[in-house]
Coordinates of C-alpha atoms and ligand atoms in Angstrom, one line a residue:
M27 CA -95.9 -84.2 -169.5
R28 CA -95.7 -85.8 -173.1
M29 CA -98.2 -88.0 -172.4
L30 CA -98.7 -88.7 -175.9
R31 CA -95.1 -90.0 -176.5
K32 CA -95.2 -92.3 -173.4
A33 CA -98.6 -93.7 -174.8
R34 CA -97.3 -94.7 -177.9
Q35 CA -94.6 -96.4 -176.4
V36 CA -96.9 -98.2 -173.9
N37 CA -99.4 -99.1 -176.2
G38 CA -102.4 -99.3 -173.9
L39 CA -104.8 -97.5 -171.7
L40 CA -103.1 -94.6 -169.8
G41 CA -105.5 -93.0 -167.6
Q42 CA -106.7 -89.6 -168.3
G43 CA -108.9 -90.9 -171.1
I44 CA -106.3 -91.8 -173.7
L45 CA -106.2 -95.1 -175.4
I46 CA -103.9 -96.0 -178.2
L47 CA -104.7 -98.9 -180.4
M48 CA -102.1 -100.3 -182.4
D49 CA -103.7 -101.9 -185.4
E50 CA -101.2 -103.5 -187.8
G51 CA -98.7 -100.6 -187.5
S52 CA -101.4 -97.9 -187.7
T53 CA -102.0 -95.9 -184.6
K54 CA -105.5 -95.1 -183.5
I55 CA -105.8 -92.8 -180.8
K56 CA -109.1 -92.8 -178.6
I57 CA -110.0 -89.8 -176.4
E58 CA -112.8 -90.7 -173.5
L59 CA -115.4 -88.0 -174.2
P60 CA -117.9 -86.9 -171.4
D61 CA -121.4 -88.3 -171.8
D62 CA -122.8 -85.1 -172.7
V63 CA -120.0 -84.3 -175.5
R64 CA -120.5 -87.8 -176.8
F65 CA -124.5 -87.0 -176.6
I66 CA -123.9 -83.8 -178.7
L67 CA -122.0 -85.3 -181.4
D68 CA -124.2 -88.4 -181.7
T69 CA -127.4 -86.2 -181.9
I70 CA -125.7 -84.0 -184.8
R71 CA -124.3 -87.1 -186.7
H72 CA -127.7 -89.0 -186.7
A73 CA -129.3 -86.0 -188.2
G74 CA -127.0 -86.4 -190.8
Y75 CA -124.2 -83.7 -190.3
E76 CA -120.4 -84.1 -189.3
A77 CA -119.6 -83.2 -185.8
C78 CA -116.3 -83.7 -183.8
V79 CA -114.3 -82.0 -180.9
V80 CA -111.8 -79.5 -181.7
G81 CA -108.9 -77.2 -180.6
G82 CA -107.8 -77.0 -176.8
C83 CA -110.0 -79.8 -175.8
V84 CA -108.2 -82.5 -178.2
R85 CA -105.0 -80.8 -177.4
D86 CA -105.2 -81.2 -173.8
S87 CA -106.7 -84.8 -173.7
L88 CA -103.7 -86.0 -175.9
L89 CA -101.5 -84.3 -173.5
G90 CA -103.3 -86.2 -170.6
K91 CA -104.6 -82.9 -169.1
E92 CA -108.4 -82.3 -168.1
P93 CA -109.6 -80.0 -170.9
E94 CA -111.4 -76.9 -169.4
D95 CA -114.1 -76.9 -172.0
W96 CA -115.3 -78.9 -174.9
D97 CA -115.7 -77.1 -178.2
I98 CA -117.7 -79.0 -181.1
T99 CA -117.1 -78.0 -184.8
T100 CA -120.0 -79.1 -187.2
S101 CA -120.9 -79.0 -191.1
A102 CA -124.5 -78.1 -189.7
L103 CA -125.7 -74.5 -189.7
P104 CA -126.6 -72.7 -186.5
L105 CA -130.3 -73.0 -186.9
Q106 CA -130.0 -76.6 -187.7
I107 CA -128.1 -77.2 -184.3
K108 CA -130.7 -75.1 -182.5
S109 CA -133.5 -77.6 -184.0
L110 CA -131.8 -80.5 -182.8
F111 CA -131.6 -79.6 -179.1
K112 CA -134.0 -78.4 -176.5
N113 CA -131.7 -75.9 -174.5
T114 CA -129.4 -73.6 -176.5
V115 CA -128.3 -70.2 -176.2
D116 CA -127.5 -67.9 -179.2
T117 CA -124.0 -66.8 -178.2
G118 CA -122.7 -66.1 -181.5
I119 CA -124.9 -66.8 -184.2
K120 CA -123.4 -64.5 -186.7
H121 CA -120.2 -66.2 -186.3
G122 CA -121.6 -69.6 -186.4
T123 CA -121.8 -70.5 -182.6
V124 CA -124.5 -71.8 -180.5
M125 CA -124.2 -72.8 -177.0
V126 CA -125.8 -75.9 -176.1
I127 CA -126.7 -76.6 -172.7
R128 CA -126.6 -80.2 -171.1
S129 CA -126.4 -81.0 -167.2
K130 CA -126.1 -77.2 -166.6
R131 CA -123.0 -76.8 -168.7
G132 CA -122.6 -75.1 -171.8
Y133 CA -120.8 -76.5 -174.9
E134 CA -120.0 -74.3 -178.0
V135 CA -121.1 -75.7 -181.1
T136 CA -119.7 -73.8 -184.1
T137 CA -120.5 -74.3 -187.8
Y138 CA -117.3 -74.9 -189.8
R139 CA -116.3 -71.6 -191.2
I140 CA -113.6 -69.7 -193.2
D141 CA -112.8 -66.3 -191.9
G142 CA -112.8 -63.3 -194.6
E143 CA -110.3 -60.7 -194.9
Y144 CA -109.0 -59.3 -191.6
I145 CA -109.5 -55.7 -191.3
D146 CA -107.9 -54.3 -188.1
G147 CA -105.3 -56.8 -187.2
R148 CA -107.6 -58.7 -185.0
H149 CA -111.2 -59.5 -186.4
P150 CA -112.2 -60.8 -189.8
E151 CA -114.5 -58.6 -191.6
S152 CA -116.9 -61.3 -192.2
V153 CA -117.2 -65.2 -192.0
E154 CA -118.4 -67.7 -194.5
F155 CA -119.7 -71.2 -193.3
T156 CA -118.3 -74.1 -195.3
P157 CA -119.2 -77.9 -195.4
V158 CA -115.4 -78.9 -195.4
L159 CA -113.7 -79.5 -192.0
G160 CA -110.2 -78.9 -193.5
E161 CA -111.3 -75.3 -194.3
D162 CA -112.1 -74.9 -190.5
L163 CA -109.2 -76.3 -189.4
K164 CA -107.1 -74.0 -191.8
R165 CA -108.3 -70.9 -189.9
R166 CA -107.0 -72.0 -186.4
D167 CA -103.9 -70.3 -185.0
F168 CA -101.3 -73.4 -184.2
T169 CA -100.9 -77.0 -185.4
I170 CA -101.4 -78.3 -181.9
N171 CA -104.9 -76.4 -181.8
A172 CA -106.0 -77.3 -185.2
L173 CA -106.7 -81.1 -184.4
A174 CA -110.2 -82.5 -184.5
Y175 CA -111.6 -85.7 -183.1
D176 CA -114.6 -87.9 -183.5
P177 CA -115.1 -91.2 -182.1
E178 CA -115.7 -93.0 -185.4
G179 CA -113.0 -91.5 -187.5
G180 CA -110.3 -90.5 -184.9
I181 CA -107.8 -87.7 -185.1
V182 CA -107.9 -85.4 -187.9
D183 CA -104.6 -83.7 -188.2
L184 CA -103.9 -82.0 -191.3
F185 CA -100.9 -79.6 -190.2
G186 CA -98.7 -82.1 -188.2
G187 CA -100.1 -81.1 -184.9
I188 CA -99.5 -84.6 -183.5
P189 CA -95.7 -84.6 -184.2
D190 CA -95.6 -81.0 -182.8
L191 CA -97.4 -82.4 -179.5
E192 CA -94.9 -85.1 -179.3
N193 CA -92.0 -82.8 -179.8
G194 CA -93.2 -79.8 -177.8
I195 CA -93.3 -77.3 -180.5
I196 CA -95.5 -74.4 -181.1
R197 CA -95.9 -73.8 -184.9
A198 CA -98.5 -71.5 -186.8
V199 CA -100.6 -73.2 -189.1
G200 CA -99.7 -72.1 -192.7
D201 CA -97.5 -68.9 -193.1
P202 CA -96.8 -67.5 -189.8
C203 CA -96.5 -64.0 -191.0
K204 CA -99.8 -64.0 -192.5
R205 CA -101.3 -65.5 -189.6
F206 CA -100.0 -63.0 -187.3
E207 CA -100.7 -60.3 -189.5
E208 CA -104.3 -61.4 -189.6
D209 CA -104.6 -61.4 -186.0
A210 CA -102.0 -60.2 -183.6
L211 CA -103.3 -61.8 -180.6
R212 CA -101.8 -65.0 -181.6
I213 CA -98.5 -63.4 -180.9
M214 CA -99.2 -63.4 -177.1
R215 CA -101.0 -66.7 -177.4
A216 CA -97.9 -68.6 -178.8
V217 CA -96.0 -67.3 -175.7
R218 CA -98.8 -68.2 -173.3
F219 CA -99.2 -71.9 -174.9
S220 CA -95.2 -72.3 -174.8
A221 CA -95.5 -71.2 -171.1
Q222 CA -98.5 -73.3 -170.2
L223 CA -97.2 -76.4 -172.0
S224 CA -93.5 -76.0 -171.6
F225 CA -93.0 -76.0 -175.5
D226 CA -90.6 -74.2 -177.7
I227 CA -91.8 -71.9 -180.4
E228 CA -90.6 -73.2 -184.0
E229 CA -88.2 -71.0 -185.6
N230 CA -90.2 -69.2 -188.5
T231 CA -93.2 -68.7 -186.1
R232 CA -90.5 -67.1 -183.8
A233 CA -89.4 -64.8 -186.4
A234 CA -92.7 -63.9 -187.6
I235 CA -93.6 -63.0 -184.1
S236 CA -90.9 -60.5 -183.6
Q237 CA -91.5 -59.2 -187.2
F238 CA -95.1 -58.4 -186.4
A239 CA -94.8 -57.5 -182.7
P240 CA -95.8 -53.8 -183.6
N241 CA -99.2 -55.0 -184.5
L242 CA -99.8 -55.7 -181.0
K243 CA -101.0 -52.3 -181.0
M244 CA -104.2 -53.0 -182.6
V245 CA -105.1 -55.5 -179.8
S246 CA -107.2 -54.4 -176.9
A247 CA -105.7 -53.8 -173.6
E248 CA -108.0 -56.1 -172.2
R249 CA -107.0 -59.3 -174.5
K250 CA -103.4 -58.6 -173.6
R251 CA -104.0 -58.3 -170.0
V252 CA -105.8 -61.8 -170.0
E253 CA -102.8 -63.3 -172.0
L254 CA -100.4 -61.9 -169.6
E255 CA -102.3 -63.3 -166.7
K256 CA -102.6 -66.7 -168.1
T257 CA -98.8 -66.8 -169.0
I258 CA -97.9 -65.6 -165.4
C259 CA -100.2 -68.2 -163.8
S260 CA -98.6 -70.9 -165.9
D261 CA -96.1 -73.6 -164.7
N262 CA -93.4 -71.4 -166.3
P263 CA -94.1 -67.7 -165.2
A264 CA -90.7 -66.7 -166.2
H265 CA -91.5 -67.4 -169.8
V266 CA -92.9 -63.6 -169.5
C267 CA -89.2 -63.0 -170.4
E268 CA -90.1 -63.9 -174.1
Y269 CA -91.9 -60.4 -174.3
R270 CA -88.5 -58.7 -173.9
K271 CA -86.5 -61.2 -176.1
L272 CA -89.1 -61.1 -179.0
G273 CA -89.6 -57.3 -178.7
L274 CA -93.1 -57.6 -177.4
S275 CA -92.9 -55.6 -173.9
E276 CA -93.4 -52.0 -175.1
Y277 CA -96.7 -53.2 -176.7
I278 CA -98.0 -55.1 -173.7
V279 CA -97.0 -52.8 -170.7
P280 CA -97.4 -49.3 -171.1
D281 CA -94.6 -46.9 -170.5
V282 CA -92.8 -48.8 -167.8
W283 CA -92.1 -51.9 -169.6
E284 CA -88.3 -51.6 -169.3
R285 CA -88.6 -51.8 -165.6
C286 CA -91.2 -54.7 -165.4
F287 CA -89.9 -58.3 -165.0
G288 CA -86.5 -57.2 -163.7
E289 CA -83.6 -59.3 -162.6
G290 CA -85.1 -60.6 -159.4
S291 CA -88.6 -61.1 -160.7
A292 CA -88.2 -64.7 -162.3
A293 CA -86.9 -66.1 -158.9
V294 CA -89.8 -64.5 -156.8
M295 CA -92.4 -65.6 -159.4
E296 CA -91.1 -69.3 -159.4
A297 CA -91.0 -69.4 -155.4
A298 CA -94.7 -67.9 -155.6
D299 CA -96.7 -71.3 -155.8
D300 CA -99.7 -70.8 -153.7
A301 CA -102.1 -73.4 -154.0
D302 CA -104.7 -70.7 -154.4
P303 CA -104.6 -69.8 -158.0
D304 CA -105.9 -66.1 -157.2
K305 CA -103.2 -65.5 -154.4
K306 CA -100.7 -67.2 -156.7
K307 CA -101.6 -64.6 -159.5
L308 CA -101.4 -61.4 -157.3
I309 CA -98.3 -62.6 -155.9
R310 CA -96.6 -63.3 -159.4
L311 CA -98.1 -59.9 -160.5
A312 CA -96.3 -58.1 -157.7
A313 CA -93.2 -59.9 -158.8
F314 CA -93.6 -58.7 -162.3
F315 CA -94.1 -55.0 -161.2
M316 CA -91.8 -55.3 -158.4
E317 CA -89.2 -52.5 -159.7
L318 CA -92.1 -50.0 -159.7
G319 CA -93.3 -47.9 -156.8
P320 CA -96.9 -48.7 -155.4
E321 CA -98.5 -45.6 -157.3
E322 CA -96.7 -46.3 -160.3
C323 CA -97.8 -49.9 -160.2
A324 CA -101.4 -49.1 -159.6
H325 CA -101.4 -46.5 -162.4
V326 CA -100.0 -49.0 -165.1
M327 CA -102.2 -51.6 -163.9
R328 CA -105.3 -49.4 -164.5
K329 CA -104.1 -48.6 -167.9
M330 CA -103.7 -52.4 -168.5
T331 CA -107.3 -53.0 -167.3
F332 CA -106.9 -54.9 -164.3
D333 CA -109.6 -54.8 -161.9
N334 CA -109.8 -52.5 -158.8
R335 CA -109.3 -55.3 -156.5
S336 CA -106.2 -56.8 -158.0
R337 CA -104.6 -53.2 -158.4
D338 CA -105.1 -52.3 -154.9
L339 CA -103.8 -55.7 -153.5
V340 CA -100.9 -55.9 -155.9
S341 CA -99.8 -52.2 -155.4
G342 CA -100.4 -52.9 -151.7
I343 CA -98.1 -55.7 -151.7
L344 CA -95.3 -53.4 -153.1
R345 CA -96.5 -50.7 -150.6
F346 CA -95.3 -52.9 -147.6
R347 CA -92.7 -55.0 -149.2
S348 CA -89.3 -55.0 -147.2
G349 CA -87.5 -51.5 -147.4
S350 CA -90.5 -49.6 -148.3
P351 CA -91.0 -46.6 -146.4
E352 CA -93.9 -48.0 -144.5
T353 CA -92.2 -50.9 -143.1
Q354 CA -88.7 -49.5 -142.8
G355 CA -88.0 -51.3 -139.5
G356 CA -89.2 -54.7 -141.3
L357 CA -92.0 -56.7 -140.1
E358 CA -91.3 -57.6 -136.5
P359 CA -92.8 -60.6 -134.6
D360 CA -94.7 -58.4 -132.2
A361 CA -98.5 -58.6 -131.8
P362 CA -99.2 -54.7 -131.5
G363 CA -97.1 -54.1 -134.5
I364 CA -98.9 -56.6 -136.4
R365 CA -102.2 -55.4 -135.3
K366 CA -101.2 -51.7 -136.2
L367 CA -100.3 -53.0 -139.8
L368 CA -103.5 -55.0 -140.0
V369 CA -105.4 -51.9 -139.3
K370 CA -104.0 -50.4 -142.6
T371 CA -104.0 -53.6 -144.6
G372 CA -107.0 -55.9 -143.7
R373 CA -106.3 -59.6 -143.5
E374 CA -106.5 -60.3 -147.2
L375 CA -103.5 -57.8 -148.2
F376 CA -101.4 -58.7 -144.9
E377 CA -101.3 -62.4 -146.0
L378 CA -100.3 -61.6 -149.3
I379 CA -97.6 -59.5 -147.9
L380 CA -96.4 -62.6 -146.0
A381 CA -96.3 -64.8 -149.0
F382 CA -94.8 -62.3 -151.2
R383 CA -92.0 -61.7 -148.6
E384 CA -91.7 -65.5 -148.3
A385 CA -91.4 -65.6 -152.1
C386 CA -88.5 -63.1 -152.1
G387 CA -86.7 -65.4 -149.7
E388 CA -87.4 -63.6 -146.3
D389 CA -88.0 -66.1 -143.1
M390 CA -91.6 -65.0 -142.0
S391 CA -92.3 -68.0 -139.6
A392 CA -92.1 -65.9 -136.5
V393 CA -94.4 -63.3 -137.8
R394 CA -96.7 -65.7 -139.3
G395 CA -96.8 -67.3 -135.7
V396 CA -97.7 -64.2 -134.0
Y397 CA -100.1 -63.3 -136.7
E398 CA -101.9 -66.5 -136.4
Q399 CA -102.1 -66.1 -132.7
V400 CA -103.6 -62.4 -133.1
I401 CA -106.5 -64.1 -135.3
R402 CA -107.0 -67.0 -133.0
Q403 CA -107.4 -64.6 -130.3
G404 CA -110.1 -62.6 -132.3
D405 CA -108.0 -59.3 -131.6
A406 CA -109.7 -56.4 -133.1
F407 CA -108.0 -54.4 -136.0
S408 CA -110.8 -52.7 -137.5
I409 CA -113.6 -50.6 -136.0
T410 CA -116.3 -53.1 -137.0
M411 CA -114.5 -55.5 -134.5
L412 CA -114.8 -53.1 -131.5
D413 CA -117.2 -54.2 -128.8
I414 CA -118.9 -50.7 -129.3
K415 CA -121.0 -49.2 -132.1
G416 CA -121.4 -45.6 -133.1
D417 CA -124.8 -45.6 -131.7
D418 CA -123.4 -46.6 -128.2
L419 CA -121.3 -43.6 -128.4
I420 CA -124.5 -41.2 -129.4
E421 CA -126.5 -42.7 -126.5
A422 CA -123.7 -42.1 -124.1
G423 CA -123.9 -38.4 -125.1
I424 CA -121.4 -37.8 -128.1
P425 CA -122.7 -35.5 -130.7
K426 CA -123.6 -37.4 -134.0
G427 CA -121.2 -36.9 -136.9
R428 CA -117.5 -36.4 -137.1
Q429 CA -116.9 -36.9 -133.5
V430 CA -118.3 -40.3 -133.3
G431 CA -115.8 -41.4 -136.3
E432 CA -113.0 -39.7 -134.5
T433 CA -113.9 -41.5 -131.2
L434 CA -114.1 -44.8 -132.7
N435 CA -110.6 -44.4 -134.3
M436 CA -109.1 -43.4 -131.1
L437 CA -110.8 -46.5 -129.2
L438 CA -109.3 -48.6 -131.9
D439 CA -105.7 -47.2 -131.4
K440 CA -106.1 -47.9 -127.8
V441 CA -107.5 -51.7 -128.6
V442 CA -104.7 -52.3 -131.1
E443 CA -102.2 -51.5 -128.2
D444 CA -104.0 -53.6 -125.4
P445 CA -106.7 -55.9 -126.6
E446 CA -108.1 -56.3 -123.1
L447 CA -109.6 -53.0 -123.4
N448 CA -112.2 -54.2 -126.1
K449 CA -115.1 -54.5 -123.7
K450 CA -118.0 -52.4 -124.4
E451 CA -118.1 -50.8 -120.5
T452 CA -114.3 -50.1 -120.7
L453 CA -114.5 -48.6 -124.2
L454 CA -117.4 -46.3 -123.1
M455 CA -115.3 -45.1 -120.1
I456 CA -112.4 -44.2 -122.1
A457 CA -114.8 -42.3 -124.6
R458 CA -116.2 -40.3 -121.6
G459 CA -112.6 -39.6 -120.6
E460 CA -113.0 -41.7 -117.3
L461 CA -110.1 -44.0 -118.1
Ligands
ATP518 P1 -107.6 -72.5 -173.5 O1 -109.0 -72.5 -173.6 O2 -106.9 -73.2 -172.6 O3 -107.2 -70.9 -173.4 P2 -107.8 -73.0 -176.3 O4 -107.0 -73.6 -177.3 O5 -109.2 -73.9 -176.0 O6 -106.9 -72.9 -175.0 P3 -109.7 -71.0 -176.9 O7 -109.4 -69.5 -176.8 O8 -110.6 -71.7 -176.1 O9 -108.2 -71.6 -176.7 O10 -110.0 -71.4 -178.5 C1 -110.5 -72.6 -178.9 C2 -109.8 -72.9 -180.2 O11 -110.3 -71.7 -181.1 C3 -108.0 -72.9 -180.2 O12 -107.5 -74.1 -179.6 C4 -108.0 -72.6 -181.5 O13 -108.1 -73.6 -182.4 C5 -109.1 -71.5 -182.1 N1 -108.6 -70.2 -181.7 C6 -108.7 -69.5 -180.6 N2 -108.3 -68.3 -180.7 C7 -107.7 -67.9 -182.1 C8 -107.1 -67.1 -182.7 N3 -106.8 -66.0 -182.1 N4 -106.8 -67.5 -184.0 C9 -107.0 -68.5 -184.6 N5 -107.5 -69.6 -183.8 C10 -107.9 -69.4 -182.8
MG519 MG1 -110.6 -73.3 -174.7

């Protein structure tokens, strides 16, 4: 994890693109930049401006992680950047950002800027461009996110970001109270980075988080939801307990926060480590909300701006969790029972239900075995899987309209009991009352 610390000790090339060069006692850190990033930096610099990579990509490179995106900061103005590159998109010119497209990827190039007065606890009223890199780094949230790097000059660390990276510390740049008062989203970002990186939040930063927790009211539900999701999907999902410890919960989860992330949630979240990130997120969300009923969960998730699919799947997991009215008898490894449940859930939710129950410590191997057999055999559990269509029934004399749907449902019930019946001729005979 602490690649940087290791790198310093070893003094050499350590994979993941980090090279530490010892030079008469001084340490020069070299980050391998992707060719396109290097090209963008070189183009800007050859035109006479400053340019470096900044923020999350520097932090992640130093930690030996592959950065998700490479952000570039520059003394050039947006129009100057646009004149230097063939393919650009105006993503946020007003805030100084131009997206430069290279090899079908976008790189945000942002002019050094100073944020003006914060008006609403979230956004600066105006931004001002500046030719001074240090001014731009000052506006960034945490010391580990305020690092810049260029291949010639090396790392620029004005606020002790490197020692904080080495020691695993999240610390606000400047006065933490002022920084959280300016933008309360930073409160949730602090918790998120501490979960993603397994870092501790520095004492004064922590105190300021608690003090300014009510300012989270000014942050949109959507931004809060994104932060919660990132925290839950991290290596330390149980860090969401920080929400309660720091007094943030009531501003993040409306109404039911006292019953979210209850006693059993942490263990289930940690056990839910599916390789598929989407599945992992949904199971962990179900664990987060597991003390709520399915309707209540759906209601809260709607308020929190979760998309319909996530909401339906997470509340569905809770609807069919063990002990729920729907599955009081438990999930048995018998094929008709499993097909019946599949009629209600479909495959996606069914698999999530299994995974959630496994994360809760239930042994699902027998059920999983039968389920896989059901799928392998191609057993029908939805009307579209029947060997007959509505039109066939109409042709056979069943009046158009409601009766066709009712007949298909009746046929599905029969086929779920006995998959052998799923043949067109047999189904027609049943429909006609001949069988
Ligand atoms: P990740 O992309 O993994 O979420 P990141 O640090 O790259 O992490 P971004 O939201 O992509 O985060 O922002 C890029 C950089 O912009 C940050 O590293 C930080 O320097 C700065 N930044 C982003 N959001 C804020 C904020 N709310 N307040 C101050 N600085 C911020
Ligand atoms: Mg980023």
